[in-house]
XYZ file of C-alpha atoms in Angstrom:
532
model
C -2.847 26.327 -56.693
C 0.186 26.938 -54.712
C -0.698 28.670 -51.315
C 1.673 30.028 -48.446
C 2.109 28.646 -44.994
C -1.006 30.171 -43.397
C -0.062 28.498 -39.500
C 2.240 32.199 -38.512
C -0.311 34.216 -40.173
C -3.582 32.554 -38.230
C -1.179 32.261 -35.165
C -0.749 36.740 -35.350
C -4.665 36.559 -36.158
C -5.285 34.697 -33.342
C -2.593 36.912 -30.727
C -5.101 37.306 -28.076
C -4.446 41.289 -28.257
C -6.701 43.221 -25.849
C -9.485 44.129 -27.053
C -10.668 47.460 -27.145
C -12.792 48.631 -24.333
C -14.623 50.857 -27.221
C -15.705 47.616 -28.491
C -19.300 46.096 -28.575
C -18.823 43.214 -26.987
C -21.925 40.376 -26.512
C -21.754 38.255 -23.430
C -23.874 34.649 -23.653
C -24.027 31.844 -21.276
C -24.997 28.577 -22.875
C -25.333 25.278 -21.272
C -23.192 23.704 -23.693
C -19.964 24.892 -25.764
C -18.171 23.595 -28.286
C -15.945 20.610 -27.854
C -13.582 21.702 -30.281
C -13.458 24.395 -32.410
C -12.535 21.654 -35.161
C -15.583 22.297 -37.893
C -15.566 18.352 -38.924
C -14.649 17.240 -35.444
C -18.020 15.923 -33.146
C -21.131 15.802 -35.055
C -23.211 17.254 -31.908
C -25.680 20.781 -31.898
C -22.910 22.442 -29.568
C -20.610 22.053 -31.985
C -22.811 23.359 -34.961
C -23.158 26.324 -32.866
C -19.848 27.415 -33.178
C -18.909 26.147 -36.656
C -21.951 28.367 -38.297
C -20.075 31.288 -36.516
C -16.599 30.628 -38.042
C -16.302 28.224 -40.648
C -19.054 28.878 -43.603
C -20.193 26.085 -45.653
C -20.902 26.291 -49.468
C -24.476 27.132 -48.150
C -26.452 28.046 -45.142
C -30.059 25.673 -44.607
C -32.754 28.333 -43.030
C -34.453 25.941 -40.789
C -37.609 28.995 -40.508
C -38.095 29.202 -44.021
C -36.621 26.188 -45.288
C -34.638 28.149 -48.017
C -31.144 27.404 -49.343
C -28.969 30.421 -48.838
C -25.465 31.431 -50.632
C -22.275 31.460 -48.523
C -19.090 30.311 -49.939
C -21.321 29.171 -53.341
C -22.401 32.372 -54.393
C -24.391 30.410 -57.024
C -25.603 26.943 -58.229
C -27.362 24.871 -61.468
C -28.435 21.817 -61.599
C -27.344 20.701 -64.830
C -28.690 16.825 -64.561
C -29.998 14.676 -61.922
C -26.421 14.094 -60.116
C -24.336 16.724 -61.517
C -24.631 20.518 -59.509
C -22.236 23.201 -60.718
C -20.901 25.671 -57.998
C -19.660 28.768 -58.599
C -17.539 30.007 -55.838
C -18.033 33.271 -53.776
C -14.682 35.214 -55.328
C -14.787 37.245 -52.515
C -14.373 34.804 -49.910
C -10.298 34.973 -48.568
C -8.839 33.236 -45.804
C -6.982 34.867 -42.676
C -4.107 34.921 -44.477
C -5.318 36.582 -47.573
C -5.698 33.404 -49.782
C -8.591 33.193 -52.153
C -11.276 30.039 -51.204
C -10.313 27.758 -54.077
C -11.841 24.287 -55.611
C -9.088 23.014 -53.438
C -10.212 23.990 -50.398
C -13.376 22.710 -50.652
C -12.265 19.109 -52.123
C -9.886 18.717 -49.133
C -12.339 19.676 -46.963
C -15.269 17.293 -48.340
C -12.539 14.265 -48.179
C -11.177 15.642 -44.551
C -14.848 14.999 -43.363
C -14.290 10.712 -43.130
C -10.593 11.063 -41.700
C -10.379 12.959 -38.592
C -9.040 10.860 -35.945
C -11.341 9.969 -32.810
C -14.267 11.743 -33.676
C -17.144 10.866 -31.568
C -19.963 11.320 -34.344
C -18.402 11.770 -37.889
C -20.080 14.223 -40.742
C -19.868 11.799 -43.098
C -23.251 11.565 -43.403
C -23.790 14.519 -44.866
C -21.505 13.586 -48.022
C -22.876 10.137 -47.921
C -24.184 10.679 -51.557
C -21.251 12.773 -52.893
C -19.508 10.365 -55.791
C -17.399 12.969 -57.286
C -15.953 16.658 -56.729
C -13.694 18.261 -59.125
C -12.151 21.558 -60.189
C -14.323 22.741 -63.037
C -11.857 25.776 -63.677
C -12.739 29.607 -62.993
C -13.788 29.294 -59.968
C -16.285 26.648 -60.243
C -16.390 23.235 -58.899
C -18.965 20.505 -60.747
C -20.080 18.066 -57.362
C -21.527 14.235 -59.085
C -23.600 12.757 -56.381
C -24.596 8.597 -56.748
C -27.853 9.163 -57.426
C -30.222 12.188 -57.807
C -29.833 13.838 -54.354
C -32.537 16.909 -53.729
C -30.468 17.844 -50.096
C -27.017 17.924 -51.518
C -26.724 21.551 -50.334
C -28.585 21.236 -47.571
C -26.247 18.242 -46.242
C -23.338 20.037 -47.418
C -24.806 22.997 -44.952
C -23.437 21.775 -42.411
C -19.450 21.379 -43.659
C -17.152 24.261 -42.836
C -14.672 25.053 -45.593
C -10.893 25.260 -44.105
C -7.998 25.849 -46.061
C -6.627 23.109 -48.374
C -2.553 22.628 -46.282
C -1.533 20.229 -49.056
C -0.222 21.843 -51.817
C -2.073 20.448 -54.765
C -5.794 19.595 -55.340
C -6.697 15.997 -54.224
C -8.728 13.411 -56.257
C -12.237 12.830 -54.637
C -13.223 8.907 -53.699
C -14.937 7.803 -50.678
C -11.990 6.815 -48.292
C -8.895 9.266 -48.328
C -8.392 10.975 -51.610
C -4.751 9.921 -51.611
C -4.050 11.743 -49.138
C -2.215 10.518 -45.293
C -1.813 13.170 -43.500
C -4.625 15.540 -42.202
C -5.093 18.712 -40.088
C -5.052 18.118 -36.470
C -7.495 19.035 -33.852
C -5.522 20.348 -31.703
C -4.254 22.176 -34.427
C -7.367 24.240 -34.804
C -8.135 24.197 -30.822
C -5.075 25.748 -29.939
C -4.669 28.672 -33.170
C -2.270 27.368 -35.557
C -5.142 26.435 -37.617
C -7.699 28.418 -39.195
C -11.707 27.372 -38.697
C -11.780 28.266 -42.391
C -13.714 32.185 -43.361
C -16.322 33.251 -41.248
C -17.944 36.038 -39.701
C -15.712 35.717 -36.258
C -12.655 34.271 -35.550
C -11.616 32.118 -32.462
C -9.001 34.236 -29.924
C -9.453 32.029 -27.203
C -10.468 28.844 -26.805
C -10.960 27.007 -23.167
C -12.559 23.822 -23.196
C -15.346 23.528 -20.946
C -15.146 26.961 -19.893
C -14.858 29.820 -22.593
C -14.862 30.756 -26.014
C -13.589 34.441 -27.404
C -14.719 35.222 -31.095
C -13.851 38.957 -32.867
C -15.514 39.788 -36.170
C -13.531 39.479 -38.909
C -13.592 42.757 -40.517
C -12.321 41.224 -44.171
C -15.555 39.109 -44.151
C -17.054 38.640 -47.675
C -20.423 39.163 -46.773
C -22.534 41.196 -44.390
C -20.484 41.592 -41.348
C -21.478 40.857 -37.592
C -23.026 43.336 -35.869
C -20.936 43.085 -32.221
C -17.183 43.437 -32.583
C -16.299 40.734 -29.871
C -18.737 37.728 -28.540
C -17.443 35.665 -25.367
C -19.231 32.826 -24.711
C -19.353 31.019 -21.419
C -19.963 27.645 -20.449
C -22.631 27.053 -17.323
C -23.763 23.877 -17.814
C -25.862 24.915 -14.387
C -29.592 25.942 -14.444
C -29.047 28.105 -11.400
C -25.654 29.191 -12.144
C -26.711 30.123 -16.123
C -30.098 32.264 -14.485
C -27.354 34.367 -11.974
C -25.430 34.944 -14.818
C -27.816 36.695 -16.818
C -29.847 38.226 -13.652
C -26.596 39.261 -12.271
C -25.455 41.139 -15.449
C -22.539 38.707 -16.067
C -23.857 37.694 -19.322
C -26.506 39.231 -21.867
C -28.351 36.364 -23.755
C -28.472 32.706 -22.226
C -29.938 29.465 -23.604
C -31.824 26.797 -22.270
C -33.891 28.772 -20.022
C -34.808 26.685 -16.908
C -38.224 26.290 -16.711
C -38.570 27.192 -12.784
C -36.898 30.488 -13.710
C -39.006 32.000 -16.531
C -40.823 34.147 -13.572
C -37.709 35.533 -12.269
C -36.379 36.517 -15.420
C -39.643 37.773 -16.998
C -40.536 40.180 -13.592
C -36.983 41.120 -13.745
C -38.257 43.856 -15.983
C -34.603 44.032 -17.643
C -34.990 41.069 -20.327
C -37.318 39.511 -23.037
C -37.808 35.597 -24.302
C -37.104 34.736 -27.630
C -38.313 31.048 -28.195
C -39.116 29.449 -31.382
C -40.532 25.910 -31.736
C -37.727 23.006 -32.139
C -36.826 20.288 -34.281
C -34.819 18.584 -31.579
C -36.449 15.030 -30.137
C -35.149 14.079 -27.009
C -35.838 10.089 -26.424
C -34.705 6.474 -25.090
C -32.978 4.484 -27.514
C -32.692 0.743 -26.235
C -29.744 -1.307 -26.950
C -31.148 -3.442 -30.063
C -28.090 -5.215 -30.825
C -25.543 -6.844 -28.165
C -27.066 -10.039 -25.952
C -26.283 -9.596 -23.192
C -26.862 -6.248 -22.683
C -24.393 -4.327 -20.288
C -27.008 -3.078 -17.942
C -29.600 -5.233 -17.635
C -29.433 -7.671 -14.570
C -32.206 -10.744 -13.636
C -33.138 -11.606 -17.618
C -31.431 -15.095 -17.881
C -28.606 -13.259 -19.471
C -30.399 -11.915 -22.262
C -31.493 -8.490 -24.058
C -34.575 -7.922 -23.167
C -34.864 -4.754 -25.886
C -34.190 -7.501 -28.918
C -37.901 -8.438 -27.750
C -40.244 -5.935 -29.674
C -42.981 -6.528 -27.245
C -40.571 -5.020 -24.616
C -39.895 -1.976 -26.684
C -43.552 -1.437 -26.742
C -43.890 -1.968 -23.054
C -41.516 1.294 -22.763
C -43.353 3.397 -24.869
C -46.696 2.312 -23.666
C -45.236 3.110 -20.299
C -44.444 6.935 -20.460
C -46.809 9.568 -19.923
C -45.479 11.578 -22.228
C -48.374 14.485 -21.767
C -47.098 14.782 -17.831
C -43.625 15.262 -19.067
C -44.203 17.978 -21.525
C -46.962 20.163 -19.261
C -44.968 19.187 -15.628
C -41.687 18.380 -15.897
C -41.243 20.482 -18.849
C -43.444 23.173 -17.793
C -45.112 23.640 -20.881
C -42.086 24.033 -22.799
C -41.927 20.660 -25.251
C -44.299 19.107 -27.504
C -44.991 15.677 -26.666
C -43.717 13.117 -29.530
C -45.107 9.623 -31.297
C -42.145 9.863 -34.106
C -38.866 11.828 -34.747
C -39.964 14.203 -36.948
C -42.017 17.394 -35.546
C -45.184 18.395 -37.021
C -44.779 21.070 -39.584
C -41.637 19.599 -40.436
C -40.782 17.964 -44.227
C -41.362 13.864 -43.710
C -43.512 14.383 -40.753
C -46.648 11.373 -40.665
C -49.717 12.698 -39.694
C -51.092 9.354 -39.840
C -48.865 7.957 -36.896
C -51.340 8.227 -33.686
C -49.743 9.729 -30.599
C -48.633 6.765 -28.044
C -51.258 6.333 -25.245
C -49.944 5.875 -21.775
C -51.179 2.519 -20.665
C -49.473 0.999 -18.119
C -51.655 -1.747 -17.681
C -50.917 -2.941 -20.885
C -47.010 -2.554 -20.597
C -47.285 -5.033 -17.619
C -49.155 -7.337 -19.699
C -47.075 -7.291 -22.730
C -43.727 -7.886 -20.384
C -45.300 -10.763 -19.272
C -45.884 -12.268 -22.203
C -42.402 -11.470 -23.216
C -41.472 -13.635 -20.414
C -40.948 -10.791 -17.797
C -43.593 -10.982 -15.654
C -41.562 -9.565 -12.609
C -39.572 -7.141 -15.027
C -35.939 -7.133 -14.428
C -33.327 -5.003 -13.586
C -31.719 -1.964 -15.956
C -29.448 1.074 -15.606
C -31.348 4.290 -17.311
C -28.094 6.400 -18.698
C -28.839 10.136 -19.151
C -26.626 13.218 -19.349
C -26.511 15.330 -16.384
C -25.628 18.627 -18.529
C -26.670 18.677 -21.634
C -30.469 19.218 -22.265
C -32.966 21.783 -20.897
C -34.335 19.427 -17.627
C -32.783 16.531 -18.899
C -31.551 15.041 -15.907
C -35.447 16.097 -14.044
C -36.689 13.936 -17.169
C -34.505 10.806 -16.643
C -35.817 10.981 -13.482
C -39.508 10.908 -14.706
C -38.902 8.167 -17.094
C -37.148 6.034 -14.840
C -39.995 6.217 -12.067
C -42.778 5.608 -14.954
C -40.746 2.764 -15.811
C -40.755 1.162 -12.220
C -44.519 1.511 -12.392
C -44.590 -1.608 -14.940
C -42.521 -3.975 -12.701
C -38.573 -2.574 -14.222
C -36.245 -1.923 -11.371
C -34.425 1.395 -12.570
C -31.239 2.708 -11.479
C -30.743 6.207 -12.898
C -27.036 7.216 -13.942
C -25.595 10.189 -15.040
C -22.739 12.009 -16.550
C -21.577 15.376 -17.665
C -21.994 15.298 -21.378
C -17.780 15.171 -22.259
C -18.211 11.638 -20.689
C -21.689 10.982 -21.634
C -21.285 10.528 -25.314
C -17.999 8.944 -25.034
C -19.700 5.969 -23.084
C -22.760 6.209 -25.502
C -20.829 5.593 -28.593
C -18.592 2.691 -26.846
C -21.826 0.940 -26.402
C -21.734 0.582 -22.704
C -25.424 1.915 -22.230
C -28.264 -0.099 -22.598
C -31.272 1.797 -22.387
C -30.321 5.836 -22.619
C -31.433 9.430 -23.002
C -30.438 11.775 -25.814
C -31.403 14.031 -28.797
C -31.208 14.937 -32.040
C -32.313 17.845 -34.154
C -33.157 18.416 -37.725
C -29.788 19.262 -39.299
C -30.820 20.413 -42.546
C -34.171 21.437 -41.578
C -36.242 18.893 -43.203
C -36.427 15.372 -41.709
C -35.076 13.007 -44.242
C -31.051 13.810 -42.826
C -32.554 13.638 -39.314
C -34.489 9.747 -39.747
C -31.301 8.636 -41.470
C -28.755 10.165 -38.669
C -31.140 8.644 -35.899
C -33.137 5.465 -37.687
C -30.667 4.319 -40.615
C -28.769 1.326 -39.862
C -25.300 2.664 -37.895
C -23.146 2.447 -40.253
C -19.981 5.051 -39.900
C -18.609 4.480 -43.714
C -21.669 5.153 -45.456
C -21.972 7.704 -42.652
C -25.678 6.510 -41.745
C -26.722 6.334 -37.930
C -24.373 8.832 -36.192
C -26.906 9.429 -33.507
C -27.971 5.664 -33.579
C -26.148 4.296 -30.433
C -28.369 1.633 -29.752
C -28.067 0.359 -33.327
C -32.145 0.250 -34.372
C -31.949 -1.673 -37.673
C -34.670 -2.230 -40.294
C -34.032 -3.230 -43.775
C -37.191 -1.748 -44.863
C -36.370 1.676 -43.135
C -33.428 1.809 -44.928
C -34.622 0.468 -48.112
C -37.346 4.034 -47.449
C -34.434 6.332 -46.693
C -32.121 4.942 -49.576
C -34.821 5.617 -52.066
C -36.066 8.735 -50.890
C -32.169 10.141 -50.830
C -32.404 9.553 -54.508
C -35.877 11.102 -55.752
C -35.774 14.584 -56.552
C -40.001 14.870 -56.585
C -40.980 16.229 -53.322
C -43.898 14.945 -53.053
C -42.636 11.400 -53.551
C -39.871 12.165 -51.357
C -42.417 12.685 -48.063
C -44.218 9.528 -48.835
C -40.760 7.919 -48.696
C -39.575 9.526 -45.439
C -43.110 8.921 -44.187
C -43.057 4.912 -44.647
C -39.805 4.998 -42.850
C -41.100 6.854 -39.818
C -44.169 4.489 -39.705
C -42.098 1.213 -39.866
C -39.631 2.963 -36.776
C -43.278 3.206 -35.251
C -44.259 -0.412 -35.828
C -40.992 -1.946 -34.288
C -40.799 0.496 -31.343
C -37.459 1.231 -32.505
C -37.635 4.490 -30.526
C -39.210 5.820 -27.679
C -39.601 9.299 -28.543
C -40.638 11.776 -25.590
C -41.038 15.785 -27.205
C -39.907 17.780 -28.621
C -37.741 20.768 -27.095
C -39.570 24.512 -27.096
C -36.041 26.562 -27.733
C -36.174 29.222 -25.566
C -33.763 32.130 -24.759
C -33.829 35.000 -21.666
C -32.110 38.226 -23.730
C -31.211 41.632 -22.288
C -33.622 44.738 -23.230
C -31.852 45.997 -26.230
C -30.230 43.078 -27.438
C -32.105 41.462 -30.625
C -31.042 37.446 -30.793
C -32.882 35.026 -33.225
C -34.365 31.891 -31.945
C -33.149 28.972 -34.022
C -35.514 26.229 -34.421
C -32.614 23.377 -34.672
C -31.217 25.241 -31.265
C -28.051 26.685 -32.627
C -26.531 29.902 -31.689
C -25.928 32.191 -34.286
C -23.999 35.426 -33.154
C -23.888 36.908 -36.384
C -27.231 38.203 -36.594
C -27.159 39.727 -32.987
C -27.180 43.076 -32.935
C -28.140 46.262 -30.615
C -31.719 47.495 -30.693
């Protein structure tokens, strides 16, 4: 299908008119913005945030009820084990007036392996996808390798842009036969569209600000405020003055030393919802040496699975969730949360025996510990820094002589996927609501091709994991499925592959007459906003 030029028509989209002072306008302060406003760009929940707003996939995953929802597929059949045809929204146009086509979504599934210096790839989510083709009249037929029951919830999370190419490309697994790509900066700076959403990016200020407006040709139900600006304040203190200071209407990530202030405030409401996201340590399993470990003979201690244990027998994971956290986390023994599809109820919570860390260091040959750098990020999770600082004093209690670093979150992840950390702090949520996609991002062997282990820095690898997640990618019977996921979470267990701490309560402060949904994977989704 031959389309016009759409980079002049997005660039008078995007002309940063003023807006009208008439206008509804929502103000939120989060603690972390998008890094790009490139939907296949960073695989990372701040950049979810933003792509849900502005770039719809062929579906939408409810993590509350766990349904699949239409948005660009306005329909779907199964019609075998690997073969689901799609029947496109024909509603669904681009800025520039152009109809979504089987094009569009083709270039966009192949786009997903070839954007240049992407921290964390989405090629996991199309992992499965063998085939996509034009099926004529709107429909597309998508062959996946082997039966694959979350094909639409993986493909949730891809924004469909506008195919710039000309002609529809031929699906494979590396570049379609195609060489030349949309840019980042292309999409960062306006001459590229996001793809069709509810709002459209008018400014766009790394690190500092982010202006949508609704986009009134929308094929669906529209957005309730005409204009959302969304501010970056990575501070707790500075985020709380916002909002108390009536800077900003909704904010994230409430601090836990200010739910008080905001609550006698009398002027604003909590919305909180429990989360999928684990925060944990992930030990470097795979160089020797390791970069930050000092006074081991020059090896990795972590290779040693009676050290891994000594770290997880070490935290007190109860004091981090009730003081640190102030009640707002659920301590964790595995990845998945309770309630959650693939959770193990079987898996006992980790005690916190110190004692028994010494003893098994010892016997690793550490009997006077040695010395590591603990690598957390300063900015990015609700108390994260106040937890690093937790861990790394329950881990000098065992004999380990911590030094705590950390870094704002643009450098953070950088460093993390450069392998230069060897025992760190992050997280990772639940992308499709259900936790097979969130044990194979976090425990399947890193492997960027097959698009397995995108949150795996420290490079955990179990063959018999994998063997678990491969197989239960490929059975369609739920039931089966969960048993699958389930032996994969309890092997992670046995070889103290992780060390997981909680799970994150997701909380928000929101002004009196505002209604904002909590989102359980901790995304912020603007569209459903609206005045009381």
């Amino acid at each position: 299908m031959e389309k016009t030029k759409f980079g002049l028509a997005l660039a008078a989209a995007l002309s940063l008119a003023p807006i009208s002072a008439k206008a509804e306008e929502l103000r939120v302060g989060l603690a972390a913005i998008a890094t790009s406003v490139d939907p296949h760009f960073h695989r990372a929940g701040y950049n979810f945030d933003l792509r849900e707003n502005i770039s719809d996939a062929l579906v939408y995953a409810n993590g509350a009820t766990g349904e699949v929802e239409p948005r660009l597929a306005a329909s779907w059949e199964i019609t075998s084990d690997t073969n689901w045809l799609v029947i496109l929204e024909p509603k669904a146009k681009f800025d520039n007036g152009n109809p979504l086509g089987a094009d569009d979504v083709i270039y966009s599934l192949c786009r997903v392996r070839n954007v240049p210096n992407s921290p964390g790839l989405y090629s996991g989510f199309i992992e499965t996808v063998a085939n996509v083709t034009d099926a004529g009249n709107g429909k597309i037929m998508i062959e996946s390798r082997e039966p694959d029951p979350n094909l639409l919830r993986n493909l949730s999370n891809i924004g469909i842009v506008e195919n710039p190419t000309g002609r529809t490309l031929t699906y494979d697994d590396k570049t379609c036969g195609n060489d030349s790509w949309l840019d980042t900066n292309g999409f960062n700076n306006g001459t590229v569209s996001a793809g069709i959403g509810h709002y459209r990016v008018t400014k766009f200020t790394p690190d500092v600000e982010i202006v949508l407006q609704r986009n009134d040709q929308y094929y669906g139900k529209p957005a309730h405020y005409d204009t959302v600006v969304i501010k970056a304040l990575p501070d707790n203190s500075a985020r709380i003055a916002a909002l108390l200071g009536d800077s900003v209407d909704v904010i994230n990530s409430v601090p836990i030393n200010a739910v008080e202030s905001v609550q006698s405030a009398g002027k604003f409401h909590l919305s909180s919802t429990p989360s999928t996201l684990l925060i944990f340590l992930l030990a470097d399993q795979h160089q020797e040496p390791t970069p930050k470990v000092s006074d081991a003979d020059g090896k990795n201690p972590f290779l040693d699975p009676r050290v891994r244990k000594a770290l997880n027998l070490a935290i007190n994971r109860n004091e981090i969730a009730e003081t640190v956290m102030g009640g707002m986390a659920q301590p964790a023994g595995q990845i998945i949360l309770d309630g959650i599809f693939g959770h193990n109820p079987d898996l006992a919570p980790y005690p916190y025996d110190p004692a028994k860390a010494k003893a098994l260091l010892a016997e690793a040959g550490y009997p006077n510990g040695f010395s590591l750098v603990l690598s957390a990020p300063s900015d990015r999770y609700v108390n994260g820094a106040q937890v690093a600082q937790a861990v790394a004093a329950m881990l000098s209690q065992i004999g380990l002589q911590v030094t705590l670093e950390t870094f704002p979150r643009s450098i953070y992840f950088t460093k993390a996927s450069d392998y230069e950390f060897s025992l760190y702090l992050a997280g990772a949520a639940a992308d499709t609501g259900e936790g097979l996609s969130q044990m194979i991002n976090l425990a399947g062997t890193r492997d960027p091709d097959r698009g397995w282990g995108g949150a795996n820095r420290g490079r955990y690898s179990s063959e018999v994991t994998d063997k678990h997640l491969a197989q239960a990618q490929a059975t369609l019977d739920d039931a089966e499925r969960e048993k699958l996921i389930q032996a994969a979470s309890k092997q992670v267990y046995e070889d103290d592959g992780y060390v997981p701490l909680y799970h994150e309560l997701g909380v928000w402060a929101v002004r009196n007459g505002i209604q904002y949904e909590a989102n359980a994977n901790l995304i912020n989704i603007f569209y459903t906003a609206r005045p009381e």
